[in-house]
């Protein structure tokens, strides 16, 4: 299938890209193109113009400066190759390694994944579990959006139409913190049928001082499993407490059902993925 005709702009600064978005109401940003271009070919999207972010300096790369800062145009491949991330937030390169295939990893970007907000994407849940902050620049200037406030609904975020994600800031994990992302992948695409990211910090006597559990694939948007988080906080992290929390992972969530996996099956997977993610995160936190 061929997409509709569109104009093509290749700005070299974020300000120019914002200007294009303001001037052309139907314009879309182009990052890795791995979600947008298939949608255009299927005529699910027909933007009047593409504003390509690939020539803008400074949107790619990873640095530590008041948090771990990941540029919006950083590709999955760059995440996989980052020694900094492997040391401080190993869940990120590990998860990136299991996104799609080599082509997707080489071109797909963190900013594109967050802005697209696919209900089965991996990095929505990962950034949510890590308590990430998203920097967005638009006509009104720069603002910070917490990952908790970014995902509104299916393929819908709280970004304004003229806003561009420029970077994601992850707090540097402190204390005895462990993390893990576990997914049941769709055999064809690699997308999460259900994926669970868990980040927990141990307190005295190996109790769970804090935990964030984020779920993807199961509902219309990446979301926190708050019932499971509450069940675990302050508890000793033994097998029984972890199993009990995992069983509660679907509580209060409206689970998707489709031709591949029913809501019932997703609830089952959610329990299994949550237990595995918590067990691995706990073992990493213990060191
Ligand atoms: C075969 C295949 C398998 C895949 N498997 C997986 C998988 O296993 N797991 C997974 O998570 N994903 C998977 N993906 C999706 C992949 O991760 C996408 O690349 C990603 O979701 C979008 O990133 P992108 O850079 O390609 O964005 P694009 O497709 O270029 O853009 C996506 C959307 O985000 C907007 N956008 C892009 N960048 C910005 C920005 N900086 N600020 C604001 N808006 C922006 C665009 O305008 C567009 O609306 C797969 C894709 C394919 C084709």
CSV table of C-alpha atoms in Angstrom, one decimal, residues 24 39 67 71 73 86 132 149 158 170 194 283 285:
chain,number,residue,atom,x,y,z
A,24,UNK,CA,0.8,22.9,9.4
A,39,UNK,CA,0.1,3.5,9.7
A,67,UNK,CA,19.4,11.9,36.5
A,71,UNK,CA,17.6,12.0,24.1
A,73,UNK,CA,15.9,10.3,19.2
A,86,UNK,CA,23.8,-1.6,31.8
A,132,UNK,CA,10.7,8.9,34.4
A,149,UNK,CA,0.7,11.8,33.5
A,158,UNK,CA,-1.0,14.5,27.2
A,170,UNK,CA,15.3,8.7,34.8
A,194,UNK,CA,1.5,-8.7,28.6
A,283,UNK,CA,17.1,-10.9,43.8
A,285,UNK,CA,18.2,-5.6,44.9
